[in-house]
Short mmCIF file of C-alpha atoms (C1' of nucleotides) in Angstrom, two decimals:
data_model
loop_
_atom_site.label_atom_id
_atom_site.label_comp_id
_atom_site.label_asym_id
_atom_site.label_seq_id
_atom_site.Cartn_x
_atom_site.Cartn_y
_atom_site.Cartn_z
CA VAL A 1 0.01 0.03 -0.01
CA ARG A 2 1.46 3.37 -1.10
CA THR A 3 0.59 6.26 1.23
CA HIS A 4 1.09 9.79 0.00
CA GLY A 5 2.51 11.75 2.88
CA GLY A 6 -0.06 13.26 5.16
CA LYS A 7 -2.85 12.93 2.63
CA PRO A 8 -5.85 11.36 4.39
CA ALA A 9 -6.75 9.18 1.40
CA LEU A 10 -10.41 9.64 2.21
CA GLU A 11 -11.97 10.15 -1.21
CA VAL A 12 -13.80 6.95 -0.20
CA GLY A 13 -17.53 7.36 -0.26
CA PRO A 14 -19.18 6.82 3.11
CA PRO A 15 -20.01 3.16 3.64
CA GLY A 16 -23.69 2.58 3.04
CA THR A 17 -23.88 4.44 -0.24
CA GLY A 18 -22.99 3.18 -3.69
CA LEU A 19 -24.76 0.87 -6.07
CA ARG A 20 -23.01 -2.25 -4.95
CA HIS A 21 -23.75 -1.74 -1.27
CA GLU A 22 -27.40 -0.90 -2.01
CA ARG A 23 -27.77 -4.13 -3.85
CA LYS A 24 -26.19 -6.08 -1.09
CA LEU A 25 -28.70 -4.64 1.37
CA ARG A 26 -31.50 -5.67 -1.03
CA THR A 27 -30.25 -9.25 -1.12
CA ARG A 28 -29.93 -9.31 2.68
CA ALA A 29 -33.51 -8.12 2.98
CA ALA A 30 -34.56 -10.79 0.49
CA LEU A 31 -32.91 -13.50 2.63
CA MET A 32 -34.67 -12.27 5.74
CA ARG A 33 -37.99 -12.04 3.98
CA SER A 34 -37.54 -15.53 2.56
CA ALA A 35 -36.80 -16.94 6.04
CA LEU A 36 -39.79 -15.11 7.60
CA GLU A 37 -42.08 -16.59 4.97
CA LEU A 38 -40.76 -20.09 5.44
CA LEU A 39 -41.22 -19.69 9.19
CA ALA A 40 -44.93 -19.04 8.73
CA ASP A 41 -45.62 -22.77 9.20
CA ARG A 42 -42.32 -24.22 10.55
CA SER A 43 -40.02 -23.61 13.41
CA PHE A 44 -36.70 -21.94 13.06
CA GLY A 45 -34.81 -25.14 14.09
CA SER A 46 -36.07 -26.93 10.99
CA LEU A 47 -35.08 -24.17 8.56
CA SER A 48 -32.23 -24.81 6.13
CA LEU A 49 -29.80 -22.34 4.71
CA ARG A 50 -30.40 -23.69 1.21
CA GLU A 51 -34.12 -23.18 1.39
CA VAL A 52 -33.69 -19.62 2.59
CA ALA A 53 -31.26 -18.90 -0.29
CA ARG A 54 -33.60 -20.53 -2.75
CA GLY A 55 -36.50 -18.39 -1.56
CA ALA A 56 -34.38 -15.27 -1.94
CA GLY A 57 -33.41 -16.24 -5.50
CA VAL A 58 -29.79 -16.64 -4.72
CA VAL A 59 -27.22 -19.46 -4.69
CA PRO A 60 -26.64 -21.15 -1.27
CA THR A 61 -23.11 -19.94 -0.90
CA ALA A 62 -24.21 -16.29 -1.32
CA PHE A 63 -25.88 -16.63 2.11
CA TYR A 64 -22.47 -16.47 3.72
CA ARG A 65 -21.88 -12.96 2.35
CA HIS A 66 -24.65 -11.77 4.69
CA PHE A 67 -24.78 -14.08 7.74
CA GLU A 68 -22.30 -16.34 9.36
CA SER A 69 -24.99 -18.89 10.17
CA THR A 70 -28.77 -19.32 10.21
CA GLU A 71 -28.67 -18.44 13.93
CA GLU A 72 -27.23 -14.97 13.08
CA LEU A 73 -30.08 -14.48 10.61
CA GLY A 74 -32.55 -15.51 13.37
CA LEU A 75 -31.13 -12.89 15.68
CA ALA A 76 -31.46 -10.26 12.90
CA LEU A 77 -35.10 -11.29 12.50
CA ILE A 78 -35.68 -10.84 16.23
CA ASP A 79 -34.15 -7.36 16.04
CA GLU A 80 -36.36 -6.48 13.11
CA SER A 81 -39.48 -7.87 14.78
CA PHE A 82 -38.90 -5.99 18.03
CA ARG A 83 -38.25 -2.75 16.21
CA THR A 84 -41.87 -3.20 15.03
CA LEU A 85 -43.06 -3.97 18.53
CA ARG A 86 -41.36 -0.99 19.99
CA ALA A 87 -43.00 1.30 17.44
CA MET A 88 -46.32 -0.25 18.50
CA LEU A 89 -45.67 0.47 22.16
CA ARG A 90 -44.63 4.04 21.44
CA GLU A 91 -47.95 4.49 19.70
CA ALA A 92 -49.88 2.92 22.54
CA ARG A 93 -48.13 5.12 25.07
CA SER A 94 -48.96 8.32 23.24
CA GLU A 95 -52.69 7.75 23.84
CA PRO A 96 -53.52 10.33 26.46
CA VAL A 97 -57.14 9.40 27.44
CA PRO A 98 -57.07 7.10 30.46
CA GLU A 99 -60.66 5.98 30.11
CA HIS A 100 -59.90 4.49 26.77
CA VAL A 101 -56.54 3.07 27.50
CA ILE A 102 -57.62 -0.56 27.50
CA ARG A 103 -59.75 -0.45 24.35
CA ARG A 104 -57.15 1.60 22.56
CA SER A 105 -54.22 -0.67 23.59
CA VAL A 106 -55.96 -3.79 22.37
CA GLU A 107 -56.88 -2.02 19.14
CA ILE A 108 -53.29 -1.03 18.55
CA LEU A 109 -52.08 -4.55 19.30
CA VAL A 110 -54.53 -6.07 16.89
CA SER A 111 -53.73 -3.70 14.01
CA HIS A 112 -50.01 -4.27 14.51
CA VAL A 113 -50.49 -8.02 14.48
CA HIS A 114 -52.29 -7.67 11.17
CA GLU A 115 -49.67 -5.45 9.64
CA HIS A 116 -46.75 -7.53 10.80
CA ARG A 117 -48.30 -10.99 11.00
CA LEU A 118 -45.10 -12.78 9.99
CA HIS A 119 -43.03 -10.97 12.55
CA PHE A 120 -45.48 -11.77 15.33
CA ARG A 121 -45.76 -15.38 14.23
CA PHE A 122 -42.00 -15.74 14.26
CA ILE A 123 -41.74 -14.29 17.78
CA VAL A 124 -44.56 -16.33 19.15
CA ARG A 125 -43.14 -19.52 17.58
CA GLU A 126 -39.60 -18.98 18.78
CA ARG A 127 -40.41 -17.72 22.27
CA HIS A 128 -40.26 -21.21 23.72
CA SER A 129 -39.10 -23.28 20.79
CA GLY A 130 -35.78 -24.52 19.57
CA VAL A 131 -32.66 -22.45 19.45
CA ALA A 132 -31.58 -21.23 22.88
CA ALA A 133 -29.99 -17.98 21.65
CA LEU A 134 -33.24 -16.84 20.03
CA ARG A 135 -35.31 -17.85 23.05
CA GLN A 136 -33.07 -15.81 25.37
CA ALA A 137 -33.08 -12.78 23.09
CA ILE A 138 -36.87 -12.77 22.96
CA ARG A 139 -37.23 -13.29 26.71
CA ALA A 140 -34.94 -10.38 27.38
CA GLU A 141 -36.99 -8.10 25.12
CA ILE A 142 -40.28 -9.09 26.77
CA ARG A 143 -38.80 -8.57 30.23
CA LEU A 144 -37.79 -5.10 29.13
CA PHE A 145 -41.31 -4.35 27.94
CA THR A 146 -42.65 -5.51 31.32
CA SER A 147 -40.39 -3.16 33.19
CA GLU A 148 -41.28 -0.25 30.98
CA LEU A 149 -44.98 -0.99 31.48
CA ALA A 150 -44.42 -1.10 35.26
CA THR A 151 -42.94 2.43 35.05
CA ASP A 152 -45.83 3.64 32.96
CA LEU A 153 -48.32 2.14 35.42
CA ARG A 154 -46.90 4.21 38.26
CA ARG A 155 -48.21 7.34 36.54
CA PHE A 156 -51.82 6.25 37.13
CA PRO A 157 -53.01 8.06 40.26
CA GLN A 158 -54.45 4.92 41.84
CA LEU A 159 -51.15 3.06 41.49
CA GLY A 160 -48.81 5.88 42.55
CA ASP A 161 -48.04 4.43 45.98
CA TRP A 162 -47.64 0.79 44.90
CA SER A 163 -44.42 -1.00 45.59
CA THR A 164 -42.13 -1.58 42.63
CA ASP A 165 -42.69 -5.29 43.16
CA ASP A 166 -46.43 -5.11 42.95
CA LEU A 167 -46.20 -2.91 39.84
CA GLN A 168 -43.90 -5.53 38.19
CA MET A 169 -46.42 -8.22 39.14
CA MET A 170 -49.28 -6.35 37.62
CA ALA A 171 -47.27 -5.42 34.51
CA GLY A 172 -46.42 -9.07 34.15
CA LEU A 173 -50.05 -10.03 34.27
CA ILE A 174 -50.95 -7.40 31.62
CA VAL A 175 -47.99 -8.40 29.33
CA ASN A 176 -49.03 -12.10 29.65
CA THR A 177 -52.56 -11.20 28.67
CA MET A 178 -51.42 -9.11 25.68
CA VAL A 179 -49.03 -11.85 24.55
CA SER A 180 -51.77 -14.47 24.84
CA THR A 181 -54.04 -12.22 22.81
CA ALA A 182 -51.42 -11.73 20.13
CA GLU A 183 -50.91 -15.52 20.04
CA ALA A 184 -54.61 -16.07 19.63
CA ILE A 185 -54.88 -13.62 16.76
CA VAL A 186 -51.80 -14.99 15.04
CA ASP A 187 -53.13 -18.55 15.32
CA ALA A 188 -56.71 -17.59 14.30
CA PRO A 189 -57.86 -18.15 10.72
CA ILE A 190 -57.08 -15.14 8.61
CA ASP A 191 -59.97 -12.71 7.91
CA ASN A 192 -62.52 -14.19 10.24
CA PRO A 193 -63.99 -11.13 11.92
CA GLU A 194 -66.18 -13.09 14.30
CA VAL A 195 -63.41 -15.16 15.82
CA GLU A 196 -61.30 -12.02 16.09
CA ALA A 197 -64.03 -9.98 17.67
CA GLU A 198 -64.35 -12.62 20.38
CA ILE A 199 -60.60 -12.60 21.04
CA VAL A 200 -60.61 -8.80 21.22
CA GLY A 201 -63.67 -8.79 23.47
CA ASP A 202 -62.10 -11.35 25.84
CA ALA A 203 -58.84 -9.36 25.97
CA GLU A 204 -60.65 -6.12 26.83
CA ARG A 205 -62.68 -7.74 29.55
CA GLN A 206 -59.66 -9.54 31.00
CA LEU A 207 -57.71 -6.27 31.12
CA THR A 208 -60.70 -4.60 32.70
CA LEU A 209 -60.91 -7.40 35.32
CA ILE A 210 -57.25 -6.74 36.09
CA ALA A 211 -57.96 -3.01 36.39
CA VAL A 212 -60.81 -3.65 38.78
CA GLY A 213 -58.54 -5.93 40.79
CA ALA A 214 -55.92 -3.23 40.92
CA ALA A 215 -58.54 -0.75 42.23
CA GLY A 216 -59.38 -3.15 45.03
CA TRP A 217 -55.86 -4.25 45.76
CA ARG A 218 -54.65 -3.90 49.41
CA THR A 219 -58.07 -2.92 50.55
CA SER A 220 -60.47 -5.46 49.20
CA PRO A 221 -58.89 -8.83 50.15
CA GLY A 222 -58.74 -7.87 53.76
CA PRO A 223 -55.87 -6.72 55.95
CA GLY A 224 -52.57 -8.57 55.97
CA ASN A 225 -53.24 -11.14 53.32
CA ARG A 226 -52.73 -9.24 50.12
CA ALA A 227 -50.02 -11.67 48.95
CA ALA A 228 -51.86 -14.94 48.18
CA SER A 229 -54.95 -15.77 50.12
CA VAL B 1 -57.38 -71.87 7.55
CA ARG B 2 -59.10 -75.00 8.91
CA THR B 3 -62.07 -74.33 11.17
CA HIS B 4 -63.40 -77.19 13.32
CA GLY B 5 -67.19 -76.96 13.20
CA GLY B 6 -68.67 -74.56 15.70
CA LYS B 7 -65.57 -74.52 17.84
CA PRO B 8 -64.90 -70.80 18.72
CA ALA B 9 -61.10 -71.26 18.35
CA LEU B 10 -60.50 -68.81 21.13
CA GLU B 11 -57.65 -70.40 23.05
CA VAL B 12 -55.94 -67.15 22.06
CA GLY B 13 -54.66 -65.23 25.02
CA PRO B 14 -56.19 -61.78 25.33
CA PRO B 15 -54.14 -59.19 23.44
CA GLY B 16 -51.99 -57.21 25.77
CA THR B 17 -50.59 -60.15 27.65
CA GLY B 18 -47.72 -62.39 26.70
CA LEU B 19 -43.98 -61.91 26.78
CA ARG B 20 -43.71 -60.68 23.18
CA HIS B 21 -46.41 -57.98 23.53
CA GLU B 22 -44.98 -56.84 26.86
CA ARG B 23 -41.54 -56.37 25.24
CA LYS B 24 -43.13 -54.47 22.41
CA LEU B 25 -44.72 -52.05 24.84
CA ARG B 26 -41.34 -51.61 26.48
CA THR B 27 -39.72 -50.65 23.19
CA ARG B 28 -42.54 -48.31 22.41
CA ALA B 29 -42.04 -46.66 25.79
CA ALA B 30 -38.30 -46.42 25.11
CA LEU B 31 -38.99 -44.61 21.76
CA MET B 32 -41.29 -42.12 23.41
CA ARG B 33 -38.77 -41.57 26.24
CA SER B 34 -35.98 -41.09 23.76
CA ALA B 35 -38.02 -38.50 21.83
CA LEU B 36 -38.96 -36.66 25.00
CA GLU B 37 -35.33 -36.41 26.03
CA LEU B 38 -34.20 -35.19 22.65
CA LEU B 39 -36.98 -32.56 22.72
CA ALA B 40 -35.58 -31.05 25.95
CA ASP B 41 -33.56 -28.58 23.87
CA ARG B 42 -35.02 -28.87 20.35
CA SER B 43 -38.32 -28.50 18.69
CA PHE B 44 -40.30 -31.45 17.39
CA GLY B 45 -39.97 -30.30 13.81
CA SER B 46 -36.23 -30.84 13.88
CA LEU B 47 -36.45 -34.32 15.34
CA SER B 48 -35.35 -37.24 13.20
CA LEU B 49 -36.67 -40.78 13.29
CA ARG B 50 -33.14 -42.14 13.28
CA GLU B 51 -32.13 -40.15 16.35
CA VAL B 52 -35.15 -41.29 18.23
CA ALA B 53 -34.46 -44.97 17.34
CA ARG B 54 -30.81 -44.53 18.29
CA GLY B 55 -31.79 -43.11 21.63
CA ALA B 56 -34.08 -46.05 22.22
CA GLY B 57 -31.33 -48.54 21.39
CA VAL B 58 -33.11 -49.87 18.39
CA VAL B 59 -32.52 -49.93 14.63
CA PRO B 60 -34.26 -47.17 12.63
CA THR B 61 -36.61 -49.49 10.80
CA ALA B 62 -37.93 -50.84 14.08
CA PHE B 63 -39.54 -47.46 14.60
CA TYR B 64 -42.17 -48.34 12.07
CA ARG B 65 -43.36 -51.33 14.13
CA HIS B 66 -44.66 -48.74 16.65
CA PHE B 67 -45.53 -45.54 14.77
CA GLU B 68 -46.40 -44.75 11.18
CA SER B 69 -44.46 -41.48 11.35
CA THR B 70 -42.78 -39.13 13.81
CA GLU B 71 -46.00 -37.09 13.82
CA GLU B 72 -47.90 -40.09 15.19
CA LEU B 73 -45.32 -40.33 17.94
CA GLY B 74 -45.79 -36.70 18.65
CA LEU B 75 -49.52 -37.12 19.14
CA ALA B 76 -48.80 -40.08 21.51
CA LEU B 77 -46.54 -37.82 23.51
CA ILE B 78 -49.29 -35.16 23.74
CA ASP B 79 -51.71 -37.83 25.02
CA GLU B 80 -49.22 -38.97 27.62
CA SER B 81 -48.41 -35.41 28.69
CA PHE B 82 -52.09 -34.46 29.06
CA ARG B 83 -52.87 -37.60 31.05
CA THR B 84 -50.26 -36.16 33.54
CA LEU B 85 -51.93 -32.78 33.46
CA ARG B 86 -55.39 -34.13 34.02
CA ALA B 87 -54.17 -35.98 37.05
CA MET B 88 -52.81 -32.70 38.28
CA LEU B 89 -56.10 -30.97 37.81
CA ARG B 90 -57.97 -33.72 39.58
CA GLU B 91 -55.63 -33.25 42.50
CA ALA B 92 -56.12 -29.49 42.47
CA ARG B 93 -59.88 -29.86 42.36
CA SER B 94 -60.01 -32.17 45.36
CA GLU B 95 -58.68 -29.33 47.54
CA PRO B 96 -61.73 -28.37 49.60
CA VAL B 97 -60.48 -25.21 51.44
CA PRO B 98 -61.44 -22.14 49.41
CA GLU B 99 -59.17 -19.77 51.34
CA HIS B 100 -56.17 -21.81 50.33
CA VAL B 101 -57.23 -22.53 46.80
CA ILE B 102 -54.73 -20.16 45.09
CA ARG B 103 -51.71 -21.11 47.08
CA ARG B 104 -52.52 -24.75 46.83
CA SER B 105 -53.13 -24.64 43.11
CA VAL B 106 -49.85 -23.00 42.41
CA GLU B 107 -48.14 -25.46 44.69
CA ILE B 108 -49.63 -28.38 42.81
CA LEU B 109 -48.66 -26.86 39.46
CA VAL B 110 -45.08 -26.37 40.57
CA SER B 111 -44.72 -29.84 41.99
CA HIS B 112 -46.13 -31.37 38.80
CA VAL B 113 -43.84 -29.32 36.58
CA HIS B 114 -40.92 -30.70 38.61
CA GLU B 115 -42.06 -34.25 38.42
CA HIS B 116 -42.88 -34.12 34.76
CA ARG B 117 -40.49 -31.52 33.48
CA LEU B 118 -39.96 -33.13 30.12
CA HIS B 119 -43.70 -33.43 29.48
CA PHE B 120 -44.27 -29.82 30.33
CA ARG B 121 -41.33 -28.67 28.28
CA PHE B 122 -42.59 -30.53 25.31
CA ILE B 123 -46.10 -29.07 25.60
CA VAL B 124 -44.83 -25.55 26.12
CA ARG B 125 -42.49 -25.92 23.16
CA GLU B 126 -44.98 -27.36 20.73
CA ARG B 127 -47.95 -25.18 21.72
CA HIS B 128 -47.09 -22.65 19.02
CA SER B 129 -44.22 -24.25 17.22
CA GLY B 130 -43.89 -26.32 14.13
CA VAL B 131 -46.20 -29.16 13.29
CA ALA B 132 -49.80 -28.07 12.85
CA ALA B 133 -51.38 -31.34 14.06
CA LEU B 134 -49.56 -31.12 17.36
CA ARG B 135 -50.39 -27.46 17.82
CA GLN B 136 -54.07 -28.10 17.23
CA ALA B 137 -54.19 -31.10 19.64
CA ILE B 138 -52.59 -29.03 22.38
CA ARG B 139 -54.88 -26.08 21.81
CA ALA B 140 -57.95 -28.38 21.98
CA GLU B 141 -56.78 -29.78 25.35
CA ILE B 142 -56.10 -26.33 26.81
CA ARG B 143 -59.54 -25.05 25.62
CA LEU B 144 -61.07 -28.09 27.37
CA PHE B 145 -59.25 -27.20 30.58
CA THR B 146 -60.54 -23.65 30.40
CA SER B 147 -64.11 -24.81 30.02
CA GLU B 148 -63.79 -27.22 32.96
CA LEU B 149 -62.34 -24.42 35.09
CA ALA B 150 -65.22 -22.15 34.10
CA THR B 151 -67.61 -24.82 35.35
CA ASP B 152 -65.66 -25.16 38.62
CA LEU B 153 -65.64 -21.39 39.09
CA ARG B 154 -69.41 -21.27 39.08
CA ARG B 155 -69.44 -23.20 42.37
CA PHE B 156 -67.89 -20.22 44.15
CA PRO B 157 -70.76 -18.35 45.82
CA GLN B 158 -69.54 -14.93 44.53
CA LEU B 159 -69.53 -16.18 40.94
CA GLY B 160 -72.79 -18.16 40.98
CA ASP B 161 -74.77 -15.60 39.00
CA TRP B 162 -72.06 -14.76 36.40
CA SER B 163 -72.81 -15.25 32.72
CA THR B 164 -71.17 -18.26 31.07
CA ASP B 165 -69.28 -15.83 28.90
CA ASP B 166 -67.81 -13.92 31.85
CA LEU B 167 -66.85 -17.25 33.52
CA GLN B 168 -65.07 -18.35 30.34
CA MET B 169 -63.28 -15.02 30.20
CA MET B 170 -62.10 -15.28 33.77
CA ALA B 171 -61.16 -18.96 33.35
CA GLY B 172 -59.13 -17.97 30.29
CA LEU B 173 -57.23 -15.35 32.30
CA ILE B 174 -56.48 -17.85 35.04
CA VAL B 175 -55.38 -20.51 32.60
CA ASN B 176 -53.14 -17.97 30.82
CA THR B 177 -51.58 -17.11 34.14
CA MET B 178 -51.03 -20.74 35.04
CA VAL B 179 -49.56 -21.57 31.64
CA SER B 180 -47.21 -18.57 31.85
CA THR B 181 -46.16 -19.75 35.27
CA ALA B 182 -45.47 -23.23 34.03
CA GLU B 183 -43.49 -21.75 31.12
CA ALA B 184 -41.43 -19.63 33.52
CA ILE B 185 -40.63 -22.64 35.76
CA VAL B 186 -39.81 -24.90 32.81
CA ASP B 187 -37.44 -22.23 31.36
CA ALA B 188 -35.90 -21.32 34.77
CA PRO B 189 -32.53 -22.84 35.69
CA ILE B 190 -33.04 -26.17 37.48
CA ASP B 191 -32.68 -26.14 41.25
CA ASN B 192 -32.60 -22.44 41.83
CA PRO B 193 -34.97 -21.95 44.72
CA GLU B 194 -34.77 -18.19 44.73
CA VAL B 195 -35.77 -17.71 41.10
CA GLU B 196 -38.54 -20.21 41.61
CA ALA B 197 -39.83 -18.63 44.75
CA GLU B 198 -40.12 -15.33 42.83
CA ILE B 199 -42.07 -17.00 40.06
CA VAL B 200 -44.37 -18.70 42.54
CA GLY B 201 -44.88 -15.47 44.52
CA ASP B 202 -45.78 -13.54 41.31
CA ALA B 203 -48.22 -16.24 40.28
CA GLU B 204 -49.98 -16.21 43.65
CA ARG B 205 -50.25 -12.44 43.69
CA GLN B 206 -51.44 -12.36 40.07
CA LEU B 207 -54.17 -14.87 40.80
CA THR B 208 -55.08 -12.98 43.95
CA LEU B 209 -55.34 -9.78 41.85
CA ILE B 210 -57.69 -11.63 39.53
CA ALA B 211 -59.80 -12.84 42.47
CA VAL B 212 -60.02 -9.31 43.78
CA GLY B 213 -61.10 -8.11 40.34
CA ALA B 214 -63.73 -10.82 40.22
CA ALA B 215 -65.07 -9.67 43.62
CA GLY B 216 -65.50 -6.20 42.29
CA TRP B 217 -66.71 -7.17 38.88
CA ARG B 218 -70.08 -5.59 37.81
CA THR B 219 -70.16 -3.45 40.85
CA SER B 220 -66.82 -1.72 41.11
CA PRO B 221 -66.28 -0.39 37.58
CA GLY B 222 -69.56 1.44 37.64
CA PRO B 223 -72.82 0.74 35.87
CA GLY B 224 -72.89 -0.06 32.20
CA ASN B 225 -69.19 -0.14 31.41
CA ARG B 226 -68.06 -3.54 32.67
CA ALA B 227 -66.87 -4.53 29.19
CA ALA B 228 -63.77 -2.48 28.52
CA SER B 229 -63.55 0.96 30.02
"C1'" DT C 1 -12.26 12.53 -18.41
"C1'" DG C 2 -9.78 7.90 -19.20
"C1'" DT C 3 -7.24 4.04 -17.72
"C1'" DA C 4 -5.47 0.43 -14.71
"C1'" DC C 5 -6.17 -1.96 -10.75
"C1'" DA C 6 -8.78 -3.53 -6.41
"C1'" DT C 7 -12.80 -4.98 -4.30
"C1'" DC C 8 -16.36 -8.14 -3.43
"C1'" DA C 9 -21.44 -9.96 -4.14
"C1'" DG C 10 -22.80 -13.72 -6.27
"C1'" DT C 11 -21.57 -18.33 -8.94
"C1'" DG C 12 -21.10 -23.37 -9.57
"C1'" DA C 13 -18.78 -27.69 -8.82
"C1'" DA C 14 -17.65 -30.76 -5.35
"C1'" DC C 15 -17.35 -33.17 -0.77
"C1'" DG C 16 -19.01 -36.17 2.85
"C1'" DC C 17 -23.05 -36.93 5.87
"C1'" DG C 18 -27.43 -38.07 8.03
"C1'" DC C 19 -31.85 -38.48 6.52
"C1'" DG C 20 -36.58 -41.44 5.53
"C1'" DT C 21 -37.97 -45.43 3.46
"C1'" DT C 22 -37.84 -50.17 0.91
"C1'" DC C 23 -36.97 -54.80 1.34
"C1'" DA C 24 -35.89 -59.54 2.35
"C1'" DC C 25 -34.31 -61.65 6.57
"C1'" DT C 26 -33.98 -63.94 11.36
"C1'" DG C 27 -35.16 -66.13 15.26
"C1'" DA C 28 -37.73 -65.92 19.58
"C1'" DT C 29 -42.47 -66.24 21.02
"C1'" DG C 30 -47.11 -67.89 20.38
"C1'" DT C 31 -50.65 -71.32 18.78
"C1'" DA C 32 -52.83 -75.70 17.14
"C1'" DC C 33 -53.19 -80.19 17.73
"C1'" DT D 1 -46.42 -82.79 27.26
"C1'" DG D 2 -44.20 -82.53 22.49
"C1'" DT D 3 -44.06 -81.18 17.77
"C1'" DA D 4 -44.88 -78.55 13.66
"C1'" DC D 5 -46.20 -74.31 11.98
"C1'" DA D 6 -47.49 -69.18 12.24
"C1'" DT D 7 -46.60 -64.72 13.87
"C1'" DC D 8 -44.08 -60.69 14.17
"C1'" DA D 9 -40.52 -57.39 16.73
"C1'" DG D 10 -36.35 -56.29 15.44
"C1'" DT D 11 -32.27 -56.57 11.82
"C1'" DG D 12 -29.10 -54.89 8.22
"C1'" DA D 13 -28.13 -53.58 3.56
"C1'" DA D 14 -29.25 -50.45 0.19
"C1'" DC D 15 -31.42 -46.35 -2.29
"C1'" DG D 16 -31.68 -41.62 -3.60
"C1'" DC D 17 -31.93 -36.91 -1.58
"C1'" DG D 18 -31.12 -32.39 0.57
"C1'" DC D 19 -28.06 -30.72 3.65
"C1'" DG D 20 -23.84 -27.30 5.27
"C1'" DT D 21 -19.55 -25.99 3.87
"C1'" DT D 22 -15.06 -25.50 0.94
"C1'" DC D 23 -13.06 -23.57 -2.88
"C1'" DA D 24 -11.60 -21.22 -6.97
"C1'" DC D 25 -14.00 -18.34 -10.15
"C1'" DT D 26 -16.32 -14.20 -12.54
"C1'" DG D 27 -17.51 -9.84 -13.73
"C1'" DA D 28 -19.76 -5.56 -12.34
"C1'" DT D 29 -18.81 -1.79 -9.31
"C1'" DG D 30 -15.52 1.19 -6.95
"C1'" DT D 31 -11.02 3.72 -6.44
"C1'" DA D 32 -6.51 5.92 -7.53
"C1'" DC D 33 -4.25 8.68 -10.33
#
DNA sequence: TGTACATCAGTGAACGCGCGTTCACTGATGTAC
DNA sequence: TGTACATCAGTGAACGCGCGTTCACTGATGTAC
């Protein structure tokens, strides 16, 4: 390599521009899309590199230009999926009318599941299944959501004086309910408004039941036995 | 075949006895055990017939003497697992002291998860993952549990006048919470009493919160808006 | 701007391997008499 | 009880196939001057 004195030799275009790089990104996206579509009715552990490449219209060895292994692709899919989920939560959080918070939250969940069905299906599938690295990544993200929700809950006047522990417990219950709802919608037959309306109705009433429980917490179950009757 | 007049020709031992049949059952059990152990850290979709046979100490072709396919073995595993679960529920139901019903139910769940960890892991893994036939079989069983729980709930004096719909909704919330608890225990590191105590404590408090909500249902949230505030 | 060289995304042949499934078989167990 | 035959759980060889991974390559794009 010849260097020319102090010349910084930085005529180089910033990485991330240029025709070649742009095409590479497009192929990478095609690989991820291909995997996501194959995962619609299979688990990640049964996915093969060759299938994914085939689905992306690329030769198997080209896969290695983008990912070191299928596991790395799986982690990239988790990142992508949770970017979607975080956008969803931001939207849910911006809703300022407390009386509608339950109805609105479920509505937002449902519309996001519809818009990103493959992402949700992937997450739901891999949450307990197969590859340990994916499972742990997903669990960490969901735990993060739960903590954020606990923080949000504290802003409700009724819950202002709750212990952090109790808020985490309640947030866990809400997240479980939301996750189960998402699972139900993802597993439900596509475009069946009746089944879906029932799922949505159940979710809303379950969350309402939880809210009612929260209102009565510490006072209703009687003194001294608020942790497990 | 020579038949001898009206002679019933039934010196045949009843099927299910005899040395040969008994050995066959033992091999079948070994195949199921082998599969269950392999599934401890993998999903069913990635299981191979040859692995299962190897684990059972038998040649691959012997597999076909017992199951037509790995899917059939999967369904047999689901049957076996839910036989365990039903025994658990029967035990939980026989507990006659209503004040302890939550603590006792969680205790029973935890001890059964410990005793049948592989069964629970298998069910949790396959509930959303991979093979459609297994997924549907598991979903049907869980739906059955929910309905049975709804029936049981009606016996509580406070819930006697609830609509079937509301009881189903509440049962769904309880089952979700129990399933999430089982998932958490199955995923938790083995023999870590602190982590487990936290999971158990959360579950008990979540169920208590639900019970408190049920006590305030219809009355607490105010007239006319009990379905989703 | 034009030329010579470097980079690198995608190619295609080749490999050894474990897979599911078929088939004819073996020999212990079961049954008929 | 003893003998001859039937059953059938488990065997072992063989097949064609898709897999992950290696390697040397090609040719369009990018860079230096």
